[in-house]
Amino acid sequence: MKLDVLQPEVIVDITGLRDVSMHRIDRSAGELRIGSLVSMAALHEDQSIGRDYPILIESLWQAASQQLRNMARLGGNVLQRTRCSYFRDPSFEQCNKRVPGSGCAALDGANRGHAILGTSEHCIALYAGDWAPALVALDARVEILGRTGLRTLDVADLHRLPGQTPHIETNLVPGELITAIIVPGGPRRRSLYRKIRDRQSYQFANASAAVALELEGDVVRDVRIGLGGVATIPWRARKAEKALLGARLNEASARAAADAEFRDARTRKQNLYKVPLGKATLVRSLLEAQAMEVA
Ligand code: SF4
């Protein structure tokens, strides 16, 4: 809105909603339920979450500044929009996401920061957030309240690939509100989030990896991987997961998994570097998760 990209006729402030469950972190039902109006800072400062879900705390700590974390709510954070400079500057006429059917200036323009996975010939805009890839790696769901009641949706299915309709970004329908984020099951202590960026603070990812791992010795019993900084949506790395499941985790198997995931990457002139960087980030994250000392 500040950039004049959007001019909504009506804005609804939901911070005053009194439903306490939207403001609360609740673990009483054997799962982690985070109200959508909990701030990034409140979750980040919860020490029991830091112990049991390091992946969540690390993804929040590396997202935004402290001032923004104090204000930003977790339900809104998953819906953050692209940083594509052509989308955010209305003086550019070609942007299918902002003006459907107008073209995509990024395809042959400044595309160093754009996506290489999940793209289409209509849009290559990056999903730039850190929190949603971590949620994807935890198999989290969003709880949604709409006109017909409550429903849930996997975070991995919340965002839509751009395809031919990049202006339709999520599978939410008009009138729906995210009320909570639900992480099923118990603690995921062998989990982490690694983010590579041009500078170490207040910067979006060039590549990131969120890994939740369960090992028996060196054998992978369960693994879930979310990728950021490389895809049009918070990316569930299912090909890498499949390659790792039941395998011994070592540098060679981690590399093979990363190769499998990035095999279908589609690069443009300025973002070729994201293939080796994305792979290296994933390999490093897997090996660091393996090396974690877990009580
Ligand atoms: Fe618009 Fe997507 Fe192209 Fe960016 S990449 S200019 S958001 S259509």
PDB file of C-alpha atoms and ligand atoms in Angstrom:
ATOM      1  CA  MET A   1       0.000   0.000   0.000  1.00  0.00           C
ATOM      2  CA  LYS A   2       2.821   2.412   0.839  1.00  0.00           C
ATOM      3  CA  LEU A   3       4.245   1.810  -2.624  1.00  0.00           C
ATOM      4  CA  ASP A   4       0.863   2.320  -4.281  1.00  0.00           C
ATOM      5  CA  VAL A   5       0.763  -1.259  -5.551  1.00  0.00           C
ATOM      6  CA  LEU A   6      -2.530  -1.820  -3.753  1.00  0.00           C
ATOM      7  CA  GLN A   7      -5.330   0.619  -3.139  1.00  0.00           C
ATOM      8  CA  PRO A   8      -7.909  -1.320  -1.111  1.00  0.00           C
ATOM      9  CA  GLU A   9     -11.288   0.301  -0.534  1.00  0.00           C
ATOM     10  CA  VAL A  10     -11.645  -1.267   2.899  1.00  0.00           C
ATOM     11  CA  ILE A  11      -9.076  -2.366   5.466  1.00  0.00           C
ATOM     12  CA  VAL A  12     -10.116  -4.458   8.470  1.00  0.00           C
ATOM     13  CA  ASP A  13      -7.975  -4.310  11.610  1.00  0.00           C
ATOM     14  CA  ILE A  14      -8.152  -7.752  13.240  1.00  0.00           C
ATOM     15  CA  THR A  15      -5.724  -7.142  16.098  1.00  0.00           C
ATOM     16  CA  GLY A  16      -8.640  -6.412  18.425  1.00  0.00           C
ATOM     17  CA  LEU A  17     -10.372  -9.764  17.898  1.00  0.00           C
ATOM     18  CA  ARG A  18     -11.056 -11.194  21.340  1.00  0.00           C
ATOM     19  CA  ASP A  19     -10.933 -14.915  20.534  1.00  0.00           C
ATOM     20  CA  VAL A  20      -8.230 -15.841  23.056  1.00  0.00           C
ATOM     21  CA  SER A  21      -7.140 -18.891  21.091  1.00  0.00           C
ATOM     22  CA  MET A  22      -5.883 -16.552  18.364  1.00  0.00           C
ATOM     23  CA  HIS A  23      -3.527 -14.905  20.862  1.00  0.00           C
ATOM     24  CA  ARG A  24      -2.263 -18.030  22.607  1.00  0.00           C
ATOM     25  CA  ILE A  25       0.407 -20.725  22.236  1.00  0.00           C
ATOM     26  CA  ASP A  26      -1.178 -24.001  23.343  1.00  0.00           C
ATOM     27  CA  ARG A  27       0.496 -27.429  23.686  1.00  0.00           C
ATOM     28  CA  SER A  28      -2.158 -29.142  25.796  1.00  0.00           C
ATOM     29  CA  ALA A  29      -3.540 -31.411  23.052  1.00  0.00           C
ATOM     30  CA  GLY A  30      -0.222 -33.119  22.235  1.00  0.00           C
ATOM     31  CA  GLU A  31       0.441 -30.783  19.333  1.00  0.00           C
ATOM     32  CA  LEU A  32       1.666 -27.219  19.041  1.00  0.00           C
ATOM     33  CA  ARG A  33      -1.125 -24.740  18.291  1.00  0.00           C
ATOM     34  CA  ILE A  34      -0.035 -21.169  17.654  1.00  0.00           C
ATOM     35  CA  GLY A  35      -2.760 -18.547  17.436  1.00  0.00           C
ATOM     36  CA  SER A  36      -2.464 -16.460  14.309  1.00  0.00           C
ATOM     37  CA  LEU A  37      -2.298 -13.223  16.320  1.00  0.00           C
ATOM     38  CA  VAL A  38       0.732 -14.341  18.337  1.00  0.00           C
ATOM     39  CA  SER A  39       3.600 -12.045  17.420  1.00  0.00           C
ATOM     40  CA  MET A  40       6.879 -13.277  15.952  1.00  0.00           C
ATOM     41  CA  ALA A  41       8.655 -11.924  19.035  1.00  0.00           C
ATOM     42  CA  ALA A  42       6.370 -13.730  21.510  1.00  0.00           C
ATOM     43  CA  LEU A  43       7.043 -17.122  19.951  1.00  0.00           C
ATOM     44  CA  HIS A  44      10.725 -16.381  19.535  1.00  0.00           C
ATOM     45  CA  GLU A  45      11.040 -15.598  23.246  1.00  0.00           C
ATOM     46  CA  ASP A  46       9.288 -18.791  24.400  1.00  0.00           C
ATOM     47  CA  GLN A  47      12.121 -20.939  25.767  1.00  0.00           C
ATOM     48  CA  SER A  48      10.223 -24.229  25.648  1.00  0.00           C
ATOM     49  CA  ILE A  49       9.626 -23.705  21.927  1.00  0.00           C
ATOM     50  CA  GLY A  50      13.317 -22.958  21.483  1.00  0.00           C
ATOM     51  CA  ARG A  51      14.201 -26.271  23.138  1.00  0.00           C
ATOM     52  CA  ASP A  52      11.619 -28.418  21.351  1.00  0.00           C
ATOM     53  CA  TYR A  53      11.421 -26.735  17.936  1.00  0.00           C
ATOM     54  CA  PRO A  54      14.759 -25.032  17.196  1.00  0.00           C
ATOM     55  CA  ILE A  55      13.743 -24.795  13.538  1.00  0.00           C
ATOM     56  CA  LEU A  56      10.944 -22.367  14.420  1.00  0.00           C
ATOM     57  CA  ILE A  57      13.054 -20.109  16.564  1.00  0.00           C
ATOM     58  CA  GLU A  58      15.914 -20.008  14.069  1.00  0.00           C
ATOM     59  CA  SER A  59      13.603 -19.116  11.208  1.00  0.00           C
ATOM     60  CA  LEU A  60      12.015 -16.306  13.225  1.00  0.00           C
ATOM     61  CA  TRP A  61      15.312 -14.989  14.545  1.00  0.00           C
ATOM     62  CA  GLN A  62      16.658 -14.637  11.020  1.00  0.00           C
ATOM     63  CA  ALA A  63      13.515 -12.975   9.679  1.00  0.00           C
ATOM     64  CA  ALA A  64      13.054  -9.224   9.871  1.00  0.00           C
ATOM     65  CA  SER A  65      14.298  -6.835  12.555  1.00  0.00           C
ATOM     66  CA  GLN A  66      13.370  -6.891  16.254  1.00  0.00           C
ATOM     67  CA  GLN A  67      11.009  -3.969  15.704  1.00  0.00           C
ATOM     68  CA  LEU A  68       9.173  -5.859  12.980  1.00  0.00           C
ATOM     69  CA  ARG A  69       9.129  -9.064  15.025  1.00  0.00           C
ATOM     70  CA  ASN A  70       7.438  -7.150  17.842  1.00  0.00           C
ATOM     71  CA  MET A  71       4.646  -6.039  15.535  1.00  0.00           C
ATOM     72  CA  ALA A  72       4.257  -8.808  12.962  1.00  0.00           C
ATOM     73  CA  ARG A  73       1.778 -11.614  13.643  1.00  0.00           C
ATOM     74  CA  LEU A  74       2.484 -15.184  12.653  1.00  0.00           C
ATOM     75  CA  GLY A  75      -0.733 -15.693  10.699  1.00  0.00           C
ATOM     76  CA  GLY A  76       0.072 -12.726   8.509  1.00  0.00           C
ATOM     77  CA  ASN A  77       3.696 -13.697   8.122  1.00  0.00           C
ATOM     78  CA  VAL A  78       2.907 -16.850   6.141  1.00  0.00           C
ATOM     79  CA  LEU A  79       1.059 -14.680   3.629  1.00  0.00           C
ATOM     80  CA  GLN A  80       3.837 -12.206   2.971  1.00  0.00           C
ATOM     81  CA  ARG A  81       4.016 -11.203  -0.666  1.00  0.00           C
ATOM     82  CA  THR A  82       6.831 -11.214  -3.138  1.00  0.00           C
ATOM     83  CA  ARG A  83       9.691  -8.726  -3.154  1.00  0.00           C
ATOM     84  CA  CYS A  84       9.887  -8.737  -6.967  1.00  0.00           C
ATOM     85  CA  SER A  85      10.856  -5.162  -7.754  1.00  0.00           C
ATOM     86  CA  TYR A  86       8.698  -5.096 -10.887  1.00  0.00           C
ATOM     87  CA  PHE A  87       5.663  -6.062  -8.829  1.00  0.00           C
ATOM     88  CA  ARG A  88       6.468  -3.439  -6.221  1.00  0.00           C
ATOM     89  CA  ASP A  89       6.961  -0.570  -8.652  1.00  0.00           C
ATOM     90  CA  PRO A  90       3.780   0.374 -10.538  1.00  0.00           C
ATOM     91  CA  SER A  91       5.801   2.390 -13.064  1.00  0.00           C
ATOM     92  CA  PHE A  92       6.690  -0.956 -14.687  1.00  0.00           C
ATOM     93  CA  GLU A  93       3.839  -1.983 -16.932  1.00  0.00           C
ATOM     94  CA  GLN A  94       4.709  -5.673 -17.335  1.00  0.00           C
ATOM     95  CA  CYS A  95       3.782  -7.711 -14.300  1.00  0.00           C
ATOM     96  CA  ASN A  96       1.287 -10.563 -14.578  1.00  0.00           C
ATOM     97  CA  LYS A  97       0.927 -10.715 -10.827  1.00  0.00           C
ATOM     98  CA  ARG A  98      -0.051  -7.060 -10.510  1.00  0.00           C
ATOM     99  CA  VAL A  99      -1.795  -6.651 -13.869  1.00  0.00           C
ATOM    100  CA  PRO A 100      -2.913 -10.069 -15.219  1.00  0.00           C
ATOM    101  CA  GLY A 101      -1.993 -10.547 -18.871  1.00  0.00           C
ATOM    102  CA  SER A 102       0.543  -7.705 -18.980  1.00  0.00           C
ATOM    103  CA  GLY A 103       3.673  -9.892 -19.231  1.00  0.00           C
ATOM    104  CA  CYS A 104       6.626 -10.453 -16.923  1.00  0.00           C
ATOM    105  CA  ALA A 105       9.457  -7.925 -16.921  1.00  0.00           C
ATOM    106  CA  ALA A 106      11.619 -10.163 -14.711  1.00  0.00           C
ATOM    107  CA  LEU A 107      12.031 -12.955 -17.262  1.00  0.00           C
ATOM    108  CA  ASP A 108      14.691 -10.994 -19.151  1.00  0.00           C
ATOM    109  CA  GLY A 109      15.254  -8.257 -16.594  1.00  0.00           C
ATOM    110  CA  ALA A 110      16.844  -8.052 -13.156  1.00  0.00           C
ATOM    111  CA  ASN A 111      16.221 -11.583 -11.934  1.00  0.00           C
ATOM    112  CA  ARG A 112      19.134 -12.315  -9.595  1.00  0.00           C
ATOM    113  CA  GLY A 113      16.752 -12.730  -6.674  1.00  0.00           C
ATOM    114  CA  HIS A 114      14.060 -14.668  -8.485  1.00  0.00           C
ATOM    115  CA  ALA A 115      12.932 -18.259  -8.167  1.00  0.00           C
ATOM    116  CA  ILE A 116      14.317 -21.326  -9.928  1.00  0.00           C
ATOM    117  CA  LEU A 117      11.791 -23.890  -8.665  1.00  0.00           C
ATOM    118  CA  GLY A 118       8.027 -23.812  -9.271  1.00  0.00           C
ATOM    119  CA  THR A 119       8.241 -21.073 -11.891  1.00  0.00           C
ATOM    120  CA  SER A 120       6.167 -20.620 -15.042  1.00  0.00           C
ATOM    121  CA  GLU A 121       6.610 -18.566 -18.175  1.00  0.00           C
ATOM    122  CA  HIS A 122       4.137 -16.117 -16.628  1.00  0.00           C
ATOM    123  CA  CYS A 123       5.924 -15.441 -13.337  1.00  0.00           C
ATOM    124  CA  ILE A 124       9.193 -16.298 -11.574  1.00  0.00           C
ATOM    125  CA  ALA A 125       8.596 -14.297  -8.406  1.00  0.00           C
ATOM    126  CA  LEU A 126      10.244 -15.643  -5.271  1.00  0.00           C
ATOM    127  CA  TYR A 127       8.461 -16.509  -2.048  1.00  0.00           C
ATOM    128  CA  ALA A 128      10.887 -14.717   0.235  1.00  0.00           C
ATOM    129  CA  GLY A 129       9.731 -15.695   3.731  1.00  0.00           C
ATOM    130  CA  ASP A 130      11.634 -17.737   6.325  1.00  0.00           C
ATOM    131  CA  TRP A 131       8.857 -18.896   8.640  1.00  0.00           C
ATOM    132  CA  ALA A 132       6.728 -20.787   6.108  1.00  0.00           C
ATOM    133  CA  PRO A 133       9.554 -23.097   4.872  1.00  0.00           C
ATOM    134  CA  ALA A 134      10.153 -24.058   8.516  1.00  0.00           C
ATOM    135  CA  LEU A 135       6.443 -24.830   8.923  1.00  0.00           C
ATOM    136  CA  VAL A 136       6.521 -26.917   5.750  1.00  0.00           C
ATOM    137  CA  ALA A 137       9.360 -28.990   7.226  1.00  0.00           C
ATOM    138  CA  LEU A 138       7.200 -29.616  10.297  1.00  0.00           C
ATOM    139  CA  ASP A 139       4.174 -30.733   8.245  1.00  0.00           C
ATOM    140  CA  ALA A 140       2.240 -27.856   9.801  1.00  0.00           C
ATOM    141  CA  ARG A 141      -1.328 -26.919   8.925  1.00  0.00           C
ATOM    142  CA  VAL A 142      -3.170 -23.632   8.995  1.00  0.00           C
ATOM    143  CA  GLU A 143      -6.570 -23.480  10.647  1.00  0.00           C
ATOM    144  CA  ILE A 144      -8.912 -21.302   8.639  1.00  0.00           C
ATOM    145  CA  LEU A 145     -12.229 -19.764   9.642  1.00  0.00           C
ATOM    146  CA  GLY A 146     -14.639 -19.014   6.822  1.00  0.00           C
ATOM    147  CA  ARG A 147     -18.318 -18.436   6.218  1.00  0.00           C
ATOM    148  CA  THR A 148     -19.043 -22.165   6.447  1.00  0.00           C
ATOM    149  CA  GLY A 149     -16.950 -22.841   9.533  1.00  0.00           C
ATOM    150  CA  LEU A 150     -13.436 -24.096  10.266  1.00  0.00           C
ATOM    151  CA  ARG A 151     -11.167 -26.015   7.917  1.00  0.00           C
ATOM    152  CA  THR A 152      -7.471 -26.835   7.852  1.00  0.00           C
ATOM    153  CA  LEU A 153      -4.971 -26.800   5.036  1.00  0.00           C
ATOM    154  CA  ASP A 154      -1.368 -28.010   4.937  1.00  0.00           C
ATOM    155  CA  VAL A 155       0.994 -25.036   4.865  1.00  0.00           C
ATOM    156  CA  ALA A 156       2.581 -26.748   1.846  1.00  0.00           C
ATOM    157  CA  ASP A 157      -0.778 -26.376   0.047  1.00  0.00           C
ATOM    158  CA  LEU A 158      -1.587 -22.840   1.181  1.00  0.00           C
ATOM    159  CA  HIS A 159       0.309 -21.093  -1.613  1.00  0.00           C
ATOM    160  CA  ARG A 160      -0.337 -21.707  -5.297  1.00  0.00           C
ATOM    161  CA  LEU A 161       2.233 -22.167  -8.000  1.00  0.00           C
ATOM    162  CA  PRO A 162       2.065 -19.226 -10.420  1.00  0.00           C
ATOM    163  CA  GLY A 163       1.126 -21.284 -13.499  1.00  0.00           C
ATOM    164  CA  GLN A 164      -1.011 -19.140 -15.785  1.00  0.00           C
ATOM    165  CA  THR A 165      -2.562 -17.187 -12.912  1.00  0.00           C
ATOM    166  CA  PRO A 166       0.229 -15.705 -10.800  1.00  0.00           C
ATOM    167  CA  HIS A 167      -2.154 -13.085  -9.427  1.00  0.00           C
ATOM    168  CA  ILE A 168      -3.965 -15.845  -7.470  1.00  0.00           C
ATOM    169  CA  GLU A 169      -1.415 -16.544  -4.774  1.00  0.00           C
ATOM    170  CA  THR A 170      -3.109 -18.752  -2.185  1.00  0.00           C
ATOM    171  CA  ASN A 171      -5.881 -21.295  -1.807  1.00  0.00           C
ATOM    172  CA  LEU A 172      -7.748 -19.071   0.622  1.00  0.00           C
ATOM    173  CA  VAL A 173     -11.146 -17.882  -0.589  1.00  0.00           C
ATOM    174  CA  PRO A 174     -12.741 -14.485   0.081  1.00  0.00           C
ATOM    175  CA  GLY A 175     -13.947 -14.122   3.647  1.00  0.00           C
ATOM    176  CA  GLU A 176     -11.480 -16.608   5.123  1.00  0.00           C
ATOM    177  CA  LEU A 177      -9.186 -15.824   8.031  1.00  0.00           C
ATOM    178  CA  ILE A 178      -6.237 -17.834   9.319  1.00  0.00           C
ATOM    179  CA  THR A 179      -6.914 -18.434  13.023  1.00  0.00           C
ATOM    180  CA  ALA A 180      -4.029 -20.718  13.982  1.00  0.00           C
ATOM    181  CA  ILE A 181      -1.006 -22.668  12.852  1.00  0.00           C
ATOM    182  CA  ILE A 182      -0.904 -26.263  14.028  1.00  0.00           C
ATOM    183  CA  VAL A 183       2.273 -28.330  14.229  1.00  0.00           C
ATOM    184  CA  PRO A 184       1.238 -31.977  14.651  1.00  0.00           C
ATOM    185  CA  GLY A 185       2.939 -34.464  16.933  1.00  0.00           C
ATOM    186  CA  GLY A 186       5.497 -33.831  19.613  1.00  0.00           C
ATOM    187  CA  PRO A 187       8.803 -31.939  19.737  1.00  0.00           C
ATOM    188  CA  ARG A 188      11.156 -31.955  16.750  1.00  0.00           C
ATOM    189  CA  ARG A 189      14.439 -31.288  18.482  1.00  0.00           C
ATOM    190  CA  ARG A 190      16.633 -32.454  15.612  1.00  0.00           C
ATOM    191  CA  SER A 191      15.544 -29.615  13.395  1.00  0.00           C
ATOM    192  CA  LEU A 192      17.120 -26.432  12.137  1.00  0.00           C
ATOM    193  CA  TYR A 193      16.883 -23.566   9.682  1.00  0.00           C
ATOM    194  CA  ARG A 194      19.870 -22.284   7.718  1.00  0.00           C
ATOM    195  CA  LYS A 195      19.702 -19.107   5.669  1.00  0.00           C
ATOM    196  CA  ILE A 196      22.275 -17.785   3.211  1.00  0.00           C
ATOM    197  CA  ARG A 197      22.003 -14.128   2.241  1.00  0.00           C
ATOM    198  CA  ASP A 198      24.008 -11.233   0.889  1.00  0.00           C
ATOM    199  CA  ARG A 199      24.426  -9.688   4.343  1.00  0.00           C
ATOM    200  CA  GLN A 200      23.879 -11.194   7.749  1.00  0.00           C
ATOM    201  CA  SER A 201      21.027  -9.024   8.936  1.00  0.00           C
ATOM    202  CA  TYR A 202      17.711  -7.702   7.704  1.00  0.00           C
ATOM    203  CA  GLN A 203      18.042  -9.405   4.349  1.00  0.00           C
ATOM    204  CA  PHE A 204      16.035 -11.959   2.420  1.00  0.00           C
ATOM    205  CA  ALA A 205      17.448 -15.393   1.635  1.00  0.00           C
ATOM    206  CA  ASN A 206      19.385 -16.229  -1.510  1.00  0.00           C
ATOM    207  CA  ALA A 207      18.804 -19.808  -0.422  1.00  0.00           C
ATOM    208  CA  SER A 208      17.617 -21.408   2.785  1.00  0.00           C
ATOM    209  CA  ALA A 209      16.819 -24.866   4.078  1.00  0.00           C
ATOM    210  CA  ALA A 210      14.599 -26.040   6.914  1.00  0.00           C
ATOM    211  CA  VAL A 211      15.251 -29.615   8.008  1.00  0.00           C
ATOM    212  CA  ALA A 212      13.461 -31.852  10.521  1.00  0.00           C
ATOM    213  CA  LEU A 213      15.226 -35.161  10.870  1.00  0.00           C
ATOM    214  CA  GLU A 214      14.802 -38.450  12.714  1.00  0.00           C
ATOM    215  CA  LEU A 215      17.735 -40.836  12.742  1.00  0.00           C
ATOM    216  CA  GLU A 216      18.416 -44.345  13.903  1.00  0.00           C
ATOM    217  CA  GLY A 217      22.172 -44.385  14.012  1.00  0.00           C
ATOM    218  CA  ASP A 218      23.038 -42.874  10.644  1.00  0.00           C
ATOM    219  CA  VAL A 219      19.910 -44.164   8.914  1.00  0.00           C
ATOM    220  CA  VAL A 220      17.207 -41.649   8.079  1.00  0.00           C
ATOM    221  CA  ARG A 221      13.918 -42.792   9.640  1.00  0.00           C
ATOM    222  CA  ASP A 222      12.026 -39.601   8.824  1.00  0.00           C
ATOM    223  CA  VAL A 223      12.982 -36.381   7.106  1.00  0.00           C
ATOM    224  CA  ARG A 224      11.076 -33.323   6.037  1.00  0.00           C
ATOM    225  CA  ILE A 225      12.629 -30.462   4.172  1.00  0.00           C
ATOM    226  CA  GLY A 226      11.384 -26.978   3.353  1.00  0.00           C
ATOM    227  CA  LEU A 227      13.339 -24.699   1.034  1.00  0.00           C
ATOM    228  CA  GLY A 228      13.289 -20.909   0.914  1.00  0.00           C
ATOM    229  CA  GLY A 229      14.968 -18.334  -1.299  1.00  0.00           C
ATOM    230  CA  VAL A 230      14.770 -20.539  -4.390  1.00  0.00           C
ATOM    231  CA  ALA A 231      11.088 -21.190  -5.145  1.00  0.00           C
ATOM    232  CA  THR A 232       7.844 -19.428  -5.937  1.00  0.00           C
ATOM    233  CA  ILE A 233       6.185 -20.949  -2.860  1.00  0.00           C
ATOM    234  CA  PRO A 234       7.461 -22.330   0.463  1.00  0.00           C
ATOM    235  CA  TRP A 235       8.951 -25.413  -1.127  1.00  0.00           C
ATOM    236  CA  ARG A 236       8.550 -28.941   0.210  1.00  0.00           C
ATOM    237  CA  ALA A 237      11.588 -30.845  -1.085  1.00  0.00           C
ATOM    238  CA  ARG A 238       9.835 -34.153  -1.624  1.00  0.00           C
ATOM    239  CA  LYS A 239      12.381 -35.530  -4.101  1.00  0.00           C
ATOM    240  CA  ALA A 240      15.220 -34.979  -1.645  1.00  0.00           C
ATOM    241  CA  GLU A 241      13.150 -36.505   1.152  1.00  0.00           C
ATOM    242  CA  LYS A 242      12.432 -39.579  -0.962  1.00  0.00           C
ATOM    243  CA  ALA A 243      16.105 -40.002  -1.808  1.00  0.00           C
ATOM    244  CA  LEU A 244      17.081 -39.854   1.866  1.00  0.00           C
ATOM    245  CA  LEU A 245      14.397 -41.949   3.502  1.00  0.00           C
ATOM    246  CA  GLY A 246      15.924 -45.230   4.698  1.00  0.00           C
ATOM    247  CA  ALA A 247      19.408 -44.246   3.484  1.00  0.00           C
ATOM    248  CA  ARG A 248      22.548 -43.669   5.510  1.00  0.00           C
ATOM    249  CA  LEU A 249      23.034 -39.941   5.881  1.00  0.00           C
ATOM    250  CA  ASN A 250      26.471 -38.763   4.836  1.00  0.00           C
ATOM    251  CA  GLU A 251      27.849 -36.128   2.497  1.00  0.00           C
ATOM    252  CA  ALA A 252      27.400 -38.327  -0.589  1.00  0.00           C
ATOM    253  CA  SER A 253      23.746 -39.176   0.128  1.00  0.00           C
ATOM    254  CA  ALA A 254      23.009 -35.556   1.058  1.00  0.00           C
ATOM    255  CA  ARG A 255      24.510 -34.405  -2.239  1.00  0.00           C
ATOM    256  CA  ALA A 256      22.522 -36.991  -4.174  1.00  0.00           C
ATOM    257  CA  ALA A 257      19.322 -35.772  -2.479  1.00  0.00           C
ATOM    258  CA  ALA A 258      20.121 -32.150  -3.295  1.00  0.00           C
ATOM    259  CA  ASP A 259      20.872 -33.087  -6.917  1.00  0.00           C
ATOM    260  CA  ALA A 260      17.494 -34.822  -7.158  1.00  0.00           C
ATOM    261  CA  GLU A 261      15.633 -31.819  -5.807  1.00  0.00           C
ATOM    262  CA  PHE A 262      17.287 -29.236  -8.045  1.00  0.00           C
ATOM    263  CA  ARG A 263      17.294 -31.345 -11.216  1.00  0.00           C
ATOM    264  CA  ASP A 264      14.194 -29.546 -12.502  1.00  0.00           C
ATOM    265  CA  ALA A 265      15.420 -26.051 -11.618  1.00  0.00           C
ATOM    266  CA  ARG A 266      14.791 -23.487 -14.352  1.00  0.00           C
ATOM    267  CA  THR A 267      17.255 -20.659 -14.216  1.00  0.00           C
ATOM    268  CA  ARG A 268      17.388 -17.251 -15.873  1.00  0.00           C
ATOM    269  CA  LYS A 269      20.441 -15.223 -16.797  1.00  0.00           C
ATOM    270  CA  GLN A 270      21.213 -13.777 -13.359  1.00  0.00           C
ATOM    271  CA  ASN A 271      20.084 -16.507 -10.980  1.00  0.00           C
ATOM    272  CA  LEU A 272      22.122 -19.483 -12.189  1.00  0.00           C
ATOM    273  CA  TYR A 273      24.096 -19.278  -8.944  1.00  0.00           C
ATOM    274  CA  LYS A 274      21.058 -20.425  -6.994  1.00  0.00           C
ATOM    275  CA  VAL A 275      21.430 -24.022  -8.159  1.00  0.00           C
ATOM    276  CA  PRO A 276      24.843 -24.666  -6.544  1.00  0.00           C
ATOM    277  CA  LEU A 277      23.986 -22.391  -3.623  1.00  0.00           C
ATOM    278  CA  GLY A 278      20.643 -24.100  -2.992  1.00  0.00           C
ATOM    279  CA  LYS A 279      22.242 -27.525  -3.134  1.00  0.00           C
ATOM    280  CA  ALA A 280      25.114 -26.550  -0.841  1.00  0.00           C
ATOM    281  CA  THR A 281      22.686 -25.007   1.648  1.00  0.00           C
ATOM    282  CA  LEU A 282      20.641 -28.191   1.747  1.00  0.00           C
ATOM    283  CA  VAL A 283      23.679 -30.458   2.113  1.00  0.00           C
ATOM    284  CA  ARG A 284      25.080 -28.333   4.928  1.00  0.00           C
ATOM    285  CA  SER A 285      21.727 -28.201   6.702  1.00  0.00           C
ATOM    286  CA  LEU A 286      21.277 -31.974   6.565  1.00  0.00           C
ATOM    287  CA  LEU A 287      24.761 -32.630   7.925  1.00  0.00           C
ATOM    288  CA  GLU A 288      24.390 -30.028  10.650  1.00  0.00           C
ATOM    289  CA  ALA A 289      21.044 -31.507  11.679  1.00  0.00           C
ATOM    290  CA  GLN A 290      22.709 -34.916  11.848  1.00  0.00           C
ATOM    291  CA  ALA A 291      25.437 -33.493  14.108  1.00  0.00           C
ATOM    292  CA  MET A 292      23.008 -31.872  16.565  1.00  0.00           C
ATOM    293  CA  GLU A 293      23.223 -33.132  20.127  1.00  0.00           C
ATOM    294  CA  VAL A 294      19.644 -34.032  20.959  1.00  0.00           C
ATOM    295  CA  ALA A 295      18.545 -34.886  24.485  1.00  0.00           C
TER     296      ALA A 295
HETATM  297 FE1  SF4 B   1       5.412  -9.736 -11.922  1.00  0.00          FE
HETATM  298 FE2  SF4 B   1       5.986 -12.252 -11.283  1.00  0.00          FE
HETATM  299 FE3  SF4 B   1       7.146 -11.192 -13.364  1.00  0.00          FE
HETATM  300 FE4  SF4 B   1       7.765 -10.263 -10.948  1.00  0.00          FE
HETATM  301  S1  SF4 B   1       8.194 -12.288 -11.712  1.00  0.00           S
HETATM  302  S2  SF4 B   1       7.367  -9.065 -12.799  1.00  0.00           S
HETATM  303  S3  SF4 B   1       5.819 -10.537  -9.866  1.00  0.00           S
HETATM  304  S4  SF4 B   1       4.937 -11.539 -13.121  1.00  0.00           S
END
